[in-house]
CSV table of C-alpha atoms in Angstrom, one decimal:
chain,number,residue,atom,x,y,z
A,1,MET,CA,0.0,0.0,0.0
A,2,THR,CA,1.1,3.5,-0.6
A,3,ASP,CA,1.3,6.2,2.0
A,4,PRO,CA,-1.5,8.8,1.3
A,5,ALA,CA,0.7,11.5,2.9
A,6,ALA,CA,3.5,10.8,0.3
A,7,PRO,CA,3.6,13.3,-2.6
A,8,ALA,CA,2.3,12.0,-5.9
A,9,PRO,CA,5.0,11.2,-8.5
A,10,ALA,CA,5.6,14.2,-10.8
A,11,THR,CA,4.0,13.9,-14.2
A,12,PRO,CA,5.5,15.5,-17.2
A,13,PRO,CA,3.7,18.6,-18.3
A,14,ALA,CA,1.4,18.2,-21.3
A,15,ALA,CA,2.8,19.4,-24.6
A,16,THR,CA,1.3,22.7,-25.7
A,17,MET,CA,1.4,24.8,-28.8
A,18,SER,CA,3.9,27.1,-27.0
A,19,ASP,CA,6.6,24.4,-26.8
A,20,PRO,CA,9.2,25.1,-29.6
A,21,SER,CA,10.3,21.5,-29.7
A,22,LYS,CA,6.9,20.4,-31.0
A,23,VAL,CA,6.1,20.5,-34.7
A,24,LEU,CA,3.0,22.6,-34.4
A,25,HIS,CA,4.0,25.8,-32.6
A,26,ARG,CA,2.7,29.3,-32.1
A,27,ALA,CA,5.0,32.2,-31.9
A,28,PRO,CA,4.7,35.9,-32.4
A,29,VAL,CA,4.6,36.9,-36.1
A,30,SER,CA,7.4,39.3,-35.4
A,31,ARG,CA,9.7,36.3,-34.7
A,32,THR,CA,8.4,34.1,-37.5
A,33,LEU,CA,8.0,36.4,-40.5
A,34,ARG,CA,11.6,37.1,-41.3
A,35,PRO,CA,12.9,33.5,-41.3
A,36,ALA,CA,9.9,32.4,-43.4
A,37,LEU,CA,10.5,35.1,-45.9
A,38,ILE,CA,14.2,34.2,-46.1
A,39,ALA,CA,13.4,30.5,-46.7
A,40,ILE,CA,10.8,31.4,-49.4
A,41,ALA,CA,13.1,33.9,-51.1
A,42,ILE,CA,15.9,31.3,-51.3
A,43,ALA,CA,13.5,28.7,-52.7
A,44,TRP,CA,11.9,31.1,-55.2
A,45,ALA,CA,15.3,32.4,-56.4
A,46,VAL,CA,16.5,28.9,-57.2
A,47,THR,CA,13.2,28.2,-59.0
A,48,ILE,CA,13.6,31.3,-61.1
A,49,VAL,CA,17.2,30.4,-62.0
A,50,PHE,CA,16.0,26.9,-63.1
A,51,HIS,CA,13.3,28.4,-65.2
A,52,LEU,CA,15.6,31.0,-66.7
A,53,VAL,CA,17.8,28.1,-67.9
A,54,TYR,CA,14.7,26.4,-69.4
A,55,LEU,CA,13.8,29.7,-71.1
A,56,ILE,CA,17.3,30.1,-72.6
A,57,ARG,CA,17.0,26.5,-73.8
A,58,GLU,CA,13.7,27.3,-75.4
A,59,PHE,CA,15.2,30.3,-77.1
A,60,LEU,CA,17.9,28.1,-78.6
A,61,TRP,CA,15.3,25.7,-79.9
A,62,ILE,CA,13.2,28.6,-81.3
A,63,ILE,CA,16.1,29.7,-83.4
A,64,ASN,CA,15.7,26.4,-85.3
A,65,ASP,CA,11.9,26.0,-85.1
A,66,GLY,CA,10.8,29.5,-85.8
A,67,PRO,CA,9.4,32.4,-83.7
A,68,GLU,CA,5.8,31.0,-83.5
A,69,TYR,CA,6.9,29.1,-80.4
A,70,LEU,CA,8.0,32.2,-78.5
A,71,PRO,CA,4.6,32.8,-76.7
A,72,ASN,CA,4.7,29.2,-75.4
A,73,ALA,CA,8.2,29.8,-74.0
A,74,PHE,CA,7.2,32.9,-72.1
A,75,GLY,CA,3.9,31.3,-71.0
A,76,ASP,CA,5.8,28.3,-69.6
A,77,PHE,CA,8.2,30.7,-67.8
A,78,GLY,CA,5.4,32.8,-66.4
A,79,GLU,CA,3.5,29.7,-65.1
A,80,GLY,CA,6.5,27.8,-63.8
A,81,ALA,CA,8.6,30.7,-62.3
A,82,ILE,CA,5.9,33.1,-61.2
A,83,LEU,CA,2.3,31.8,-60.9
A,84,GLU,CA,2.8,28.3,-59.5
A,85,PRO,CA,5.5,29.4,-56.9
A,86,LEU,CA,3.4,32.4,-56.0
A,87,LEU,CA,0.4,30.2,-55.1
A,88,PHE,CA,2.6,27.5,-53.5
A,89,PHE,CA,4.5,29.9,-51.3
A,90,ALA,CA,1.3,31.7,-50.3
A,91,GLY,CA,0.0,28.6,-48.8
A,92,ALA,CA,3.3,27.3,-47.4
A,93,GLY,CA,4.4,30.7,-46.2
A,94,ALA,CA,1.1,31.2,-44.3
A,95,LEU,CA,1.8,27.9,-42.4
A,96,LEU,CA,5.4,28.8,-41.8
A,97,VAL,CA,4.4,32.1,-40.2
A,98,VAL,CA,1.4,31.0,-38.2
A,99,LEU,CA,1.8,27.3,-37.2
A,100,LEU,CA,5.2,26.0,-38.4
A,101,PRO,CA,7.8,28.7,-37.6
A,102,ILE,CA,11.5,28.6,-38.2
A,103,LEU,CA,12.9,29.5,-34.8
A,104,THR,CA,16.5,29.4,-33.6
A,105,GLU,CA,15.7,27.5,-30.4
A,106,THR,CA,14.1,24.7,-32.4
A,107,ARG,CA,16.2,21.6,-33.5
A,108,LEU,CA,17.1,21.5,-37.2
A,109,LEU,CA,15.2,18.3,-37.8
A,110,THR,CA,12.0,19.9,-36.4
A,111,VAL,CA,12.6,22.9,-38.7
A,112,MET,CA,12.9,20.5,-41.7
A,113,ILE,CA,9.7,18.7,-40.7
A,114,ARG,CA,7.9,22.0,-40.4
A,115,ALA,CA,9.0,23.1,-43.8
A,116,ALA,CA,8.0,19.8,-45.3
A,117,LEU,CA,4.5,20.1,-43.7
A,118,ALA,CA,4.3,23.7,-44.9
A,119,GLY,CA,4.8,22.2,-48.4
A,120,LEU,CA,1.5,20.3,-47.9
A,121,GLY,CA,-0.2,23.6,-47.5
A,122,GLY,CA,1.3,24.8,-50.8
A,123,PHE,CA,0.2,21.5,-52.4
A,124,VAL,CA,-3.4,22.1,-51.3
A,125,VAL,CA,-3.4,25.6,-53.0
A,126,LEU,CA,-1.8,24.1,-56.2
A,127,SER,CA,-4.4,21.4,-56.3
A,128,VAL,CA,-7.2,24.0,-56.2
A,129,LEU,CA,-5.5,25.5,-59.3
A,130,GLY,CA,-5.2,22.0,-60.8
A,131,LEU,CA,-8.9,21.4,-60.2
A,132,ILE,CA,-9.7,24.6,-62.1
A,133,GLU,CA,-7.4,23.6,-65.0
A,134,ALA,CA,-8.9,20.1,-65.0
A,135,ILE,CA,-12.4,21.4,-65.2
A,136,GLY,CA,-11.4,23.7,-68.0
A,137,GLU,CA,-9.7,20.9,-69.9
A,138,ALA,CA,-12.7,18.7,-69.4
A,139,VAL,CA,-15.0,21.3,-70.8
A,140,ALA,CA,-12.7,22.1,-73.8
A,141,TYR,CA,-11.7,18.6,-74.8
A,142,GLY,CA,-14.1,16.2,-73.1
A,143,PHE,CA,-13.9,14.4,-69.8
A,144,GLU,CA,-11.3,11.7,-69.5
A,145,PHE,CA,-10.7,10.4,-66.0
A,146,GLY,CA,-6.9,9.9,-66.3
A,147,TYR,CA,-6.3,13.4,-67.6
A,148,PHE,CA,-8.6,14.9,-65.1
A,149,VAL,CA,-6.9,13.3,-62.1
A,150,ASN,CA,-3.4,14.1,-63.6
A,151,ASP,CA,-4.4,17.8,-64.0
A,152,TRP,CA,-6.0,17.9,-60.6
A,153,PHE,CA,-3.4,16.0,-58.5
A,154,GLY,CA,-0.6,14.6,-60.6
A,155,TYR,CA,1.0,17.8,-61.9
A,156,PRO,CA,0.4,19.8,-58.7
A,157,LEU,CA,2.0,17.0,-56.7
A,158,VAL,CA,5.2,17.1,-58.9
A,159,VAL,CA,5.4,20.9,-58.7
A,160,ALA,CA,4.8,20.8,-54.9
A,161,PHE,CA,7.4,18.1,-54.4
A,162,ASP,CA,10.0,20.2,-56.2
A,163,LEU,CA,9.1,23.4,-54.4
A,164,THR,CA,8.9,21.7,-51.0
A,165,THR,CA,12.4,20.3,-51.5
A,166,LEU,CA,13.6,23.9,-52.3
A,167,LEU,CA,11.6,25.2,-49.3
A,168,VAL,CA,13.3,22.7,-46.9
A,169,ILE,CA,16.7,23.8,-48.2
A,170,GLY,CA,15.7,27.5,-47.8
A,171,ALA,CA,14.4,26.8,-44.3
A,172,VAL,CA,17.7,25.1,-43.3
A,173,VAL,CA,19.7,28.0,-44.7
A,174,SER,CA,17.4,30.5,-42.9
A,175,TRP,CA,17.7,28.6,-39.6
A,176,LEU,CA,21.5,28.4,-39.9
A,177,PHE,CA,21.6,32.1,-40.6
A,178,ALA,CA,19.3,33.0,-37.7
A,179,SER,CA,21.2,30.6,-35.3
A,180,LYS,CA,24.6,32.1,-36.3
A,181,LYS,CA,23.2,35.6,-35.8
A,182,ALA,CA,21.7,34.6,-32.4
A,183,GLY,CA,25.0,33.0,-31.4
A,184,ALA,CA,26.9,36.1,-32.3
A,185,ALA,CA,24.5,38.3,-30.3
A,186,ALA,CA,24.9,36.2,-27.2
């Protein structure tokens, strides 16, 4: 039997949203906005560089094929380097600022998991765009299930995977930069 006068064993405190070691975490926007913007800027800059290389490649092909393909090259650049990243980073960035912040007191693995989960938010926004495109394609060319699912989920998933990978890299660089800055200030 246990002694009723003895103190009860200490129980660990329940995890809350204010614990920076947890994946879902709330912090003031003043602390989360700058690292999220740095991560997004790095990822978007790499995306633009890749698409500039693709655009240069298209120009080299246009020299041989004729100038009628020029609008397609600029359209692909606008969609791949501006529209899709804008929508993706709007969804992912909102999650990085509000629920999945990049903080210096957080472990690097947790920051990487948070950035990957933020990529899911970007995928959701891209899949809404994919649904709109799938409906437009179904109206214009007739409904075919495989094309519809590919337009709705397949292509947005590929784009979201690429952008999430770049976002994780940007989050790591942002965390390293903020950690170095915090270490120098201490």
